[in-house]
mmCIF file of C-alpha atoms and ligand atoms in Angstrom:
data_model
loop_
_atom_site.group_PDB
_atom_site.id
_atom_site.type_symbol
_atom_site.label_atom_id
_atom_site.label_comp_id
_atom_site.label_asym_id
_atom_site.label_seq_id
_atom_site.Cartn_x
_atom_site.Cartn_y
_atom_site.Cartn_z
ATOM 1 C CA MET A 1 118.642 86.866 94.229
ATOM 2 C CA ALA A 2 116.211 87.397 91.258
ATOM 3 C CA ARG A 3 112.557 87.057 91.919
ATOM 4 C CA HIS A 4 111.046 83.521 90.904
ATOM 5 C CA LYS A 5 109.736 84.446 87.289
ATOM 6 C CA THR A 6 105.960 84.076 87.064
ATOM 7 C CA LYS A 7 103.117 85.192 84.740
ATOM 8 C CA VAL A 8 101.121 88.178 85.743
ATOM 9 C CA ILE A 9 97.690 87.449 87.018
ATOM 10 C CA LYS A 10 94.994 90.070 87.063
ATOM 11 C CA ILE A 11 92.514 89.897 90.060
ATOM 12 C CA GLY A 12 90.056 92.772 89.671
ATOM 13 C CA LYS A 13 92.215 95.897 89.695
ATOM 14 C CA VAL A 14 95.132 94.188 91.448
ATOM 15 C CA ARG A 15 97.892 92.443 89.670
ATOM 16 C CA ILE A 16 100.075 89.582 91.220
ATOM 17 C CA GLY A 17 103.181 88.003 89.894
ATOM 18 C CA GLY A 18 105.775 89.203 87.516
ATOM 19 C CA ASP A 19 107.441 92.203 89.113
ATOM 20 C CA PHE A 20 104.217 93.568 90.991
ATOM 21 C CA PRO A 21 104.360 94.096 94.775
ATOM 22 C CA ILE A 22 103.639 91.230 96.992
ATOM 23 C CA THR A 23 100.174 91.625 98.177
ATOM 24 C CA VAL A 24 98.521 90.993 101.440
ATOM 25 C CA GLN A 25 95.210 89.011 101.637
ATOM 26 C CA SER A 26 92.883 87.855 104.294
ATOM 27 C CA MET A 27 89.617 86.134 104.706
ATOM 28 C CA THR A 28 86.333 87.025 106.397
ATOM 29 C CA ASN A 29 84.899 85.076 109.201
ATOM 30 C CA THR A 30 81.345 86.508 108.979
ATOM 31 C CA ALA A 31 78.560 84.356 107.418
ATOM 32 C CA THR A 32 78.980 85.561 103.642
ATOM 33 C CA SER A 33 74.954 85.453 103.342
ATOM 34 C CA ASN A 34 75.077 88.379 105.821
ATOM 35 C CA VAL A 35 75.946 91.069 103.422
ATOM 36 C CA VAL A 36 76.012 93.924 105.986
ATOM 37 C CA LYS A 37 78.212 92.022 108.414
ATOM 38 C CA THR A 38 80.535 90.801 105.685
ATOM 39 C CA VAL A 39 80.892 94.206 103.935
ATOM 40 C CA GLU A 40 81.511 95.909 107.411
ATOM 41 C CA GLN A 41 84.344 93.462 108.113
ATOM 42 C CA ILE A 42 85.732 93.760 104.515
ATOM 43 C CA LYS A 43 85.814 97.590 104.956
ATOM 44 C CA GLU A 44 87.782 97.351 108.133
ATOM 45 C CA LEU A 45 90.214 94.894 106.818
ATOM 46 C CA GLU A 46 90.578 97.299 103.692
ATOM 47 C CA ASN A 47 91.395 100.058 106.149
ATOM 48 C CA ALA A 48 94.003 97.787 107.738
ATOM 49 C CA GLY A 49 95.766 97.375 104.427
ATOM 50 C CA CYS A 50 94.027 94.164 103.031
ATOM 51 C CA GLU A 51 94.581 94.185 99.329
ATOM 52 C CA ILE A 52 92.602 91.118 98.307
ATOM 53 C CA ILE A 53 89.725 89.457 100.314
ATOM 54 C CA ARG A 54 88.402 86.000 100.172
ATOM 55 C CA VAL A 55 85.024 84.817 101.538
ATOM 56 C CA GLY A 56 83.848 81.281 102.083
ATOM 57 C CA VAL A 57 81.030 80.114 100.013
ATOM 58 C CA PRO A 58 79.455 77.191 101.780
ATOM 59 C CA ASP A 59 75.965 77.152 100.227
ATOM 60 C CA LEU A 60 73.799 78.833 97.604
ATOM 61 C CA LYS A 61 72.582 81.759 99.894
ATOM 62 C CA ALA A 62 76.268 82.811 100.439
ATOM 63 C CA ALA A 63 76.984 82.551 96.535
ATOM 64 C CA LYS A 64 73.812 84.778 95.727
ATOM 65 C CA ALA A 65 75.168 87.415 98.301
ATOM 66 C CA LEU A 66 78.441 87.866 96.244
ATOM 67 C CA SER A 67 77.438 90.452 93.802
ATOM 68 C CA LYS A 68 75.943 92.712 96.499
ATOM 69 C CA ILE A 69 79.130 92.299 98.696
ATOM 70 C CA ARG A 70 81.444 93.090 95.590
ATOM 71 C CA GLU A 71 79.337 96.336 94.830
ATOM 72 C CA GLU A 72 80.212 97.781 98.290
ATOM 73 C CA ILE A 73 83.886 97.153 98.427
ATOM 74 C CA ASN A 74 86.910 98.505 96.854
ATOM 75 C CA ILE A 75 89.309 95.446 96.741
ATOM 76 C CA PRO A 76 89.047 92.318 94.668
ATOM 77 C CA LEU A 77 86.663 89.580 95.987
ATOM 78 C CA VAL A 78 87.703 86.013 95.880
ATOM 79 C CA ALA A 79 85.192 83.146 96.348
ATOM 80 C CA ASP A 80 86.380 80.051 98.282
ATOM 81 C CA ILE A 81 84.646 77.045 96.919
ATOM 82 C CA HIS A 82 84.901 73.464 98.087
ATOM 83 C CA PHE A 83 82.765 70.417 96.931
ATOM 84 C CA SER A 84 80.520 72.071 94.483
ATOM 85 C CA ALA A 85 80.724 72.842 90.852
ATOM 86 C CA ASP A 86 77.551 74.660 91.031
ATOM 87 C CA LEU A 87 78.521 76.999 93.609
ATOM 88 C CA ALA A 88 81.689 77.908 91.668
ATOM 89 C CA LEU A 89 79.546 78.693 88.604
ATOM 90 C CA GLU A 90 77.122 80.751 90.742
ATOM 91 C CA ALA A 91 80.083 82.686 92.245
ATOM 92 C CA ILE A 92 81.435 83.430 88.845
ATOM 93 C CA ASN A 93 78.183 84.608 87.577
ATOM 94 C CA GLN A 94 77.878 86.934 90.492
ATOM 95 C CA GLY A 95 80.967 88.695 89.309
ATOM 96 C CA VAL A 96 83.762 87.615 91.769
ATOM 97 C CA ASP A 97 87.267 88.575 90.681
ATOM 98 C CA LYS A 98 88.760 85.071 91.237
ATOM 99 C CA ILE A 99 87.727 81.780 92.606
ATOM 100 C CA ARG A 100 89.656 79.412 94.684
ATOM 101 C CA ILE A 101 89.091 75.635 94.480
ATOM 102 C CA ASN A 102 90.689 72.673 96.283
ATOM 103 C CA PRO A 103 91.683 69.722 94.048
ATOM 104 C CA GLY A 104 91.234 67.560 97.045
ATOM 105 C CA ASN A 105 87.488 67.773 97.207
ATOM 106 C CA PHE A 106 86.486 69.441 93.825
ATOM 107 C CA PRO A 107 84.483 67.335 91.449
ATOM 108 C CA LYS A 108 86.588 67.097 88.176
ATOM 109 C CA SER A 109 83.298 66.548 86.158
ATOM 110 C CA GLY A 110 82.334 70.041 86.719
ATOM 111 C CA LEU A 111 85.679 71.607 85.666
ATOM 112 C CA GLU A 112 85.058 72.008 82.096
ATOM 113 C CA LYS A 113 81.984 74.212 82.462
ATOM 114 C CA ILE A 114 83.845 76.358 85.290
ATOM 115 C CA VAL A 115 86.774 76.839 83.051
ATOM 116 C CA ARG A 116 84.654 77.909 80.104
ATOM 117 C CA LEU A 117 82.753 80.413 82.251
ATOM 118 C CA ALA A 118 85.951 81.718 84.093
ATOM 119 C CA LYS A 119 87.458 82.283 80.617
ATOM 120 C CA LYS A 120 84.429 84.175 79.430
ATOM 121 C CA LYS A 121 84.459 86.444 82.457
ATOM 122 C CA LYS A 122 88.203 86.692 82.349
ATOM 123 C CA ILE A 123 88.760 85.702 86.003
ATOM 124 C CA PRO A 124 91.526 83.836 87.293
ATOM 125 C CA ILE A 125 91.306 80.593 89.356
ATOM 126 C CA ARG A 126 93.511 79.629 92.467
ATOM 127 C CA ILE A 127 94.357 75.940 92.771
ATOM 128 C CA GLY A 128 94.460 75.784 96.592
ATOM 129 C CA ILE A 129 96.233 72.628 97.861
ATOM 130 C CA ASN A 130 96.134 71.895 101.589
ATOM 131 C CA SER A 131 98.138 69.073 103.162
ATOM 132 C CA GLY A 132 94.836 68.156 105.217
ATOM 133 C CA SER A 133 92.635 67.573 102.296
ATOM 134 C CA LEU A 134 94.877 65.759 99.565
ATOM 135 C CA GLU A 135 93.344 63.420 97.079
ATOM 136 C CA LYS A 136 93.066 59.878 98.459
ATOM 137 C CA ASP A 137 94.879 58.293 95.556
ATOM 138 C CA ILE A 138 97.813 60.598 96.231
ATOM 139 C CA LEU A 139 97.881 60.088 99.957
ATOM 140 C CA LYS A 140 97.426 56.399 99.558
ATOM 141 C CA GLU A 141 97.740 54.627 103.033
ATOM 142 C CA GLN A 142 99.868 57.264 104.492
ATOM 143 C CA LYS A 143 98.631 59.460 107.500
ATOM 144 C CA LYS A 144 100.563 62.663 106.614
ATOM 145 C CA ALA A 145 100.869 64.186 103.151
ATOM 146 C CA THR A 146 104.504 64.958 102.221
ATOM 147 C CA ALA A 147 105.527 68.059 100.445
ATOM 148 C CA GLU A 148 106.090 65.956 97.370
ATOM 149 C CA MET A 149 102.617 64.694 97.431
ATOM 150 C CA MET A 150 101.287 68.325 97.608
ATOM 151 C CA VAL A 151 103.428 69.097 94.663
ATOM 152 C CA LYS A 152 102.137 65.970 92.741
ATOM 153 C CA SER A 153 98.610 67.196 93.477
ATOM 154 C CA ALA A 154 99.143 70.644 92.199
ATOM 155 C CA LEU A 155 101.052 69.590 88.986
ATOM 156 C CA ARG A 156 98.240 67.028 88.176
ATOM 157 C CA PHE A 157 95.637 69.635 88.516
ATOM 158 C CA ILE A 158 97.601 72.258 86.619
ATOM 159 C CA LYS A 159 97.861 69.642 83.727
ATOM 160 C CA LEU A 160 94.087 69.219 83.836
ATOM 161 C CA MET A 161 93.611 72.940 83.585
ATOM 162 C CA GLU A 162 96.175 73.316 80.834
ATOM 163 C CA ARG A 163 94.531 70.658 78.858
ATOM 164 C CA LEU A 164 91.358 72.779 78.958
ATOM 165 C CA ARG A 165 93.510 75.694 77.906
ATOM 166 C CA PHE A 166 93.198 77.615 80.899
ATOM 167 C CA TYR A 167 96.440 79.318 82.262
ATOM 168 C CA ASP A 168 94.978 82.148 84.201
ATOM 169 C CA LEU A 169 96.168 80.401 87.399
ATOM 170 C CA VAL A 170 97.450 80.970 91.040
ATOM 171 C CA ILE A 171 98.700 78.257 93.152
ATOM 172 C CA SER A 172 99.065 77.628 96.815
ATOM 173 C CA LEU A 173 100.526 74.786 98.721
ATOM 174 C CA LYS A 174 99.694 75.105 102.442
ATOM 175 C CA ALA A 175 100.562 72.863 105.387
ATOM 176 C CA PRO A 176 100.316 73.748 108.993
ATOM 177 C CA ASP A 177 103.968 73.535 109.629
ATOM 178 C CA VAL A 178 106.809 75.663 108.382
ATOM 179 C CA GLN A 179 109.198 73.075 106.950
ATOM 180 C CA ARG A 180 106.513 71.495 104.646
ATOM 181 C CA THR A 181 105.191 74.790 103.402
ATOM 182 C CA ILE A 182 108.738 75.755 102.600
ATOM 183 C CA LYS A 183 109.591 72.538 100.877
ATOM 184 C CA ALA A 184 106.412 72.240 98.851
ATOM 185 C CA ASN A 185 106.729 75.819 97.455
ATOM 186 C CA GLU A 186 110.420 75.663 96.735
ATOM 187 C CA LEU A 187 109.808 72.388 94.798
ATOM 188 C CA LEU A 188 106.834 73.731 92.914
ATOM 189 C CA ALA A 189 108.606 77.106 92.139
ATOM 190 C CA LYS A 190 111.158 74.874 90.287
ATOM 191 C CA LYS A 191 108.475 73.442 88.001
ATOM 192 C CA VAL A 192 105.852 76.136 87.226
ATOM 193 C CA ASN A 193 105.774 79.773 86.404
ATOM 194 C CA TYR A 194 102.291 80.612 87.851
ATOM 195 C CA PRO A 195 102.245 83.092 90.722
ATOM 196 C CA LEU A 196 102.238 81.446 94.213
ATOM 197 C CA HIS A 197 99.995 82.473 97.105
ATOM 198 C CA LEU A 198 102.000 81.662 100.245
ATOM 199 C CA GLY A 199 100.186 80.594 103.528
ATOM 200 C CA VAL A 200 100.834 78.409 106.543
ATOM 201 C CA THR A 201 97.314 76.950 106.865
ATOM 202 C CA GLU A 202 95.781 76.362 110.447
ATOM 203 C CA ALA A 203 98.903 78.165 111.832
ATOM 204 C CA GLY A 204 97.143 78.537 115.219
ATOM 205 C CA ARG A 205 96.591 81.399 117.467
ATOM 206 C CA GLU A 206 97.768 84.963 116.878
ATOM 207 C CA PHE A 207 101.303 84.625 118.555
ATOM 208 C CA SER A 208 102.293 81.076 117.304
ATOM 209 C CA GLY A 209 100.639 81.561 113.874
ATOM 210 C CA THR A 210 102.282 84.755 113.344
ATOM 211 C CA ILE A 211 105.877 83.323 114.207
ATOM 212 C CA LYS A 212 105.173 80.229 111.860
ATOM 213 C CA SER A 213 104.006 82.279 108.995
ATOM 214 C CA ALA A 214 106.856 84.806 109.391
ATOM 215 C CA LEU A 215 109.333 81.873 109.336
ATOM 216 C CA ALA A 216 107.870 80.180 106.252
ATOM 217 C CA PHE A 217 107.414 83.416 104.418
ATOM 218 C CA GLY A 218 110.609 84.924 105.480
ATOM 219 C CA VAL A 219 112.539 81.850 103.934
ATOM 220 C CA LEU A 220 110.416 81.758 100.908
ATOM 221 C CA LEU A 221 110.466 85.509 100.133
ATOM 222 C CA SER A 222 114.053 85.706 100.816
ATOM 223 C CA LYS A 223 114.530 83.244 98.116
ATOM 224 C CA ARG A 224 112.123 85.492 96.130
ATOM 225 C CA ILE A 225 109.498 82.779 95.887
ATOM 226 C CA GLY A 226 105.973 83.905 96.474
ATOM 227 C CA ASP A 227 103.701 86.627 95.062
ATOM 228 C CA THR A 228 100.864 87.221 97.447
ATOM 229 C CA ILE A 229 100.518 86.156 101.314
ATOM 230 C CA ARG A 230 97.790 85.180 103.810
ATOM 231 C CA VAL A 231 98.727 84.906 107.402
ATOM 232 C CA SER A 232 96.206 82.424 108.807
ATOM 233 C CA LEU A 233 95.382 83.083 112.364
ATOM 234 C CA SER A 234 92.631 81.809 114.852
ATOM 235 C CA ALA A 235 92.065 85.516 115.628
ATOM 236 C CA ASP A 236 90.440 88.614 114.324
ATOM 237 C CA PRO A 237 91.334 88.651 110.658
ATOM 238 C CA ILE A 238 92.697 92.271 111.190
ATOM 239 C CA GLN A 239 95.571 90.763 112.895
ATOM 240 C CA GLU A 240 96.256 88.583 109.836
ATOM 241 C CA VAL A 241 96.555 91.823 107.926
ATOM 242 C CA LYS A 242 98.784 93.580 110.391
ATOM 243 C CA ALA A 243 101.158 90.685 110.600
ATOM 244 C CA GLY A 244 101.283 90.139 106.764
ATOM 245 C CA TRP A 245 102.395 93.825 106.508
ATOM 246 C CA GLU A 246 104.876 93.581 109.199
ATOM 247 C CA ILE A 247 106.529 90.557 107.595
ATOM 248 C CA LEU A 248 106.753 92.306 104.221
ATOM 249 C CA LYS A 249 108.072 95.384 105.854
ATOM 250 C CA SER A 250 110.610 93.593 107.727
ATOM 251 C CA LEU A 251 111.942 91.933 104.720
ATOM 252 C CA GLY A 252 112.152 95.324 103.081
ATOM 253 C CA LEU A 253 109.621 94.225 100.349
ATOM 254 C CA ARG A 254 106.960 96.674 101.057
ATOM 255 C CA GLU A 255 106.436 99.963 102.942
ATOM 256 C CA ARG A 256 103.256 101.169 104.893
ATOM 257 C CA GLY A 257 102.566 103.183 107.855
ATOM 258 C CA VAL A 258 104.641 103.505 110.918
ATOM 259 C CA THR A 259 107.753 101.359 111.659
ATOM 260 C CA ILE A 260 108.627 101.649 115.309
ATOM 261 C CA VAL A 261 112.212 101.155 116.368
ATOM 262 C CA SER A 262 112.160 100.602 120.181
ATOM 263 C CA CYS A 263 114.534 99.233 122.524
ATOM 264 C CA PRO A 264 113.679 96.183 124.709
ATOM 265 C CA THR A 265 114.305 98.307 127.944
ATOM 266 C CA CYS A 266 116.722 97.348 130.582
ATOM 267 C CA ALA A 267 118.113 98.864 133.939
ATOM 268 C CA ARG A 268 119.386 101.993 132.132
ATOM 269 C CA THR A 269 115.865 102.874 130.878
ATOM 270 C CA GLU A 270 114.941 106.458 131.529
ATOM 271 C CA ILE A 271 111.582 106.775 130.033
ATOM 272 C CA ASP A 272 108.359 104.514 129.523
ATOM 273 C CA VAL A 273 109.452 102.894 126.303
ATOM 274 C CA ILE A 274 106.753 100.239 126.344
ATOM 275 C CA GLY A 275 103.935 102.757 127.175
ATOM 276 C CA ILE A 276 105.011 105.356 124.537
ATOM 277 C CA SER A 277 105.477 102.685 121.837
ATOM 278 C CA LYS A 278 102.032 101.382 122.442
ATOM 279 C CA GLU A 279 100.519 104.799 122.363
ATOM 280 C CA ILE A 280 102.377 105.426 119.032
ATOM 281 C CA GLU A 281 100.912 102.309 117.562
ATOM 282 C CA ASN A 282 97.407 103.441 118.627
ATOM 283 C CA LEU A 283 97.810 106.906 117.210
ATOM 284 C CA THR A 284 99.127 105.891 113.910
ATOM 285 C CA CYS A 285 97.157 102.769 112.940
ATOM 286 C CA GLN A 286 95.401 104.511 110.199
ATOM 287 C CA ILE A 287 98.304 106.150 108.672
ATOM 288 C CA ILE A 288 99.321 104.707 105.328
ATOM 289 C CA LYS A 289 102.418 106.872 104.486
ATOM 290 C CA PRO A 290 105.567 105.084 105.602
ATOM 291 C CA PHE A 291 107.582 106.618 108.453
ATOM 292 C CA LYS A 292 109.823 105.768 111.234
ATOM 293 C CA VAL A 293 109.680 106.517 115.053
ATOM 294 C CA ALA A 294 112.439 105.535 117.378
ATOM 295 C CA VAL A 295 111.571 105.039 121.027
ATOM 296 C CA MET A 296 114.847 104.402 123.023
ATOM 297 C CA GLY A 297 115.280 104.112 126.730
ATOM 298 C CA CYS A 298 118.702 105.612 127.086
ATOM 299 C CA ILE A 299 121.637 107.384 125.233
ATOM 300 C CA VAL A 300 123.572 104.076 124.656
ATOM 301 C CA ASN A 301 122.003 103.471 121.283
ATOM 302 C CA GLY A 302 119.262 106.171 121.402
ATOM 303 C CA LEU A 303 120.812 108.980 119.384
ATOM 304 C CA GLY A 304 122.053 106.766 116.784
ATOM 305 C CA GLU A 305 118.686 105.177 116.147
ATOM 306 C CA ALA A 306 116.875 108.522 116.370
ATOM 307 C CA ARG A 307 119.055 109.883 113.755
ATOM 308 C CA GLU A 308 117.636 107.405 111.282
ATOM 309 C CA ALA A 309 113.975 108.149 112.240
ATOM 310 C CA ASN A 310 111.551 110.730 111.268
ATOM 311 C CA LEU A 311 110.610 111.306 114.831
ATOM 312 C CA GLY A 312 112.443 110.066 118.040
ATOM 313 C CA ILE A 313 112.351 110.062 121.611
ATOM 314 C CA VAL A 314 115.399 109.056 123.740
ATOM 315 C CA GLY A 315 115.663 108.869 127.568
ATOM 316 C CA VAL A 316 118.616 110.757 129.321
ATOM 317 C CA LYS A 317 119.243 111.351 132.932
ATOM 318 C CA GLY A 318 115.814 112.629 134.354
ATOM 319 C CA ALA A 319 114.713 113.843 131.018
ATOM 320 C CA ALA A 320 113.770 112.988 127.433
ATOM 321 C CA LEU A 321 115.160 114.399 124.155
ATOM 322 C CA ILE A 322 112.668 114.545 121.392
ATOM 323 C CA THR A 323 114.262 114.419 117.757
ATOM 324 C CA LYS A 324 112.872 115.130 114.322
ATOM 325 C CA GLU A 325 114.641 114.081 111.179
ATOM 326 C CA GLY A 326 117.406 113.154 113.120
ATOM 327 C CA LYS A 327 117.923 116.552 115.058
ATOM 328 C CA ILE A 328 117.170 117.250 118.725
ATOM 329 C CA ILE A 329 114.188 119.794 118.731
ATOM 330 C CA LYS A 330 113.449 119.494 122.536
ATOM 331 C CA ARG A 331 114.524 118.455 125.882
ATOM 332 C CA VAL A 332 111.587 117.757 128.130
ATOM 333 C CA ALA A 333 111.113 116.639 131.956
ATOM 334 C CA LYS A 334 110.703 112.820 132.289
ATOM 335 C CA LYS A 335 107.067 113.124 133.486
ATOM 336 C CA GLU A 336 106.159 115.336 130.327
ATOM 337 C CA ALA A 337 107.880 112.884 127.942
ATOM 338 C CA LEU A 338 104.721 111.174 126.579
ATOM 339 C CA ARG A 339 102.571 114.246 126.524
ATOM 340 C CA GLU A 340 105.330 116.415 124.752
ATOM 341 C CA PHE A 341 106.182 113.530 122.202
ATOM 342 C CA LYS A 342 102.321 112.963 121.420
ATOM 343 C CA LYS A 343 102.168 116.747 120.491
ATOM 344 C CA GLU A 344 105.028 116.374 118.164
ATOM 345 C CA LEU A 345 103.595 113.223 116.647
ATOM 346 C CA LYS A 346 100.219 114.815 116.113
ATOM 347 C CA LYS A 347 101.920 117.879 114.393
ATOM 348 C CA TYR A 348 103.815 115.187 112.146
ATOM 349 C CA LEU A 349 100.657 113.161 111.332
ATOM 350 C CA LYS A 350 98.867 116.305 110.147
ATOM 351 C CA LYS A 351 101.243 116.518 107.398
ATOM 352 C CA CYS A 352 100.708 112.854 106.351
HETATM 353 S S1 SF4 B 401 118.695 101.598 124.608
HETATM 354 FE FE1 SF4 B 401 119.525 101.771 126.680
HETATM 355 S S2 SF4 B 401 117.609 101.484 127.761
HETATM 356 FE FE2 SF4 B 401 117.259 100.559 125.958
HETATM 357 S S3 SF4 B 401 117.777 98.451 126.218
HETATM 358 FE FE3 SF4 B 401 119.558 99.485 125.113
HETATM 359 S S4 SF4 B 401 120.836 100.093 127.053
HETATM 360 FE FE4 SF4 B 401 118.823 99.537 127.696
#
């Protein structure tokens, strides 16, 4: 299926849309006014693979900190603004790479000034629709926003921006459930060619939120809809970045770091598959170069999976076979399995 055709939008050094790779985003949860803490968190997120970072700007103190934060980081900085045109203007003047505004709570009276300044500074604006903060006239008396209402809100705001001759736009339509998120984005993708930022908002804690995001993004990205993603979790934002990458890797859309192929274990298991896989994850979390490791409990599927991996360990009666680029290089005693495999892994990582 061909990718949904969109404009290319430049956010600092990163481009999204068109044929550019789907990027992984996250958001800080420090006080933006605390420059030291915020920069520290962004750097950790950068190391984990975050490619665009958004910070909340609840007040002027936070807005005034933006230029200092931007100076210290290497990925594009996005200011998340609600309710206030003045904060948006200050954020743009501080040199952010993009702003995100929410039509449901943004004063339309301030829009013209913002658009003028964003054009001057050549930065894009994300129109971020959330099902929980839709405009009252669209929601009418209904308690729950439908996908159609979210699309209506987006189209109306896009028209407003286009009337002001502003086309440097990214759009997001987020709901806390999978079905509405999918439907809203599918509907909008038929109507506009702006890049789409995907997200299931308020998705919940790490486990359930990751599953919801994986499902929604999986459906949309398989239909080639979506240009950048954020997995929203009530958890450390590092987990958002990890989950984002895992989703893109699983769909074959991006590559980064280790991919572990490990079996679920059963009565045939000859080695500590769970412990070894965990250890590999810890040892390889900083590695960017893509590579594959197979950890298989027995011979049933073991050698087949190991053949496709850069490194592998397969349990056999009382021992373990270690493989490299599909070939068996060692047979070690069961109790030496982890130590010996770690040795081989470290040797391999030195070359990464
Ligand atoms: S690979 Fe072997 S040990 Fe692992 S789940 Fe399959 S049969 Fe069980």
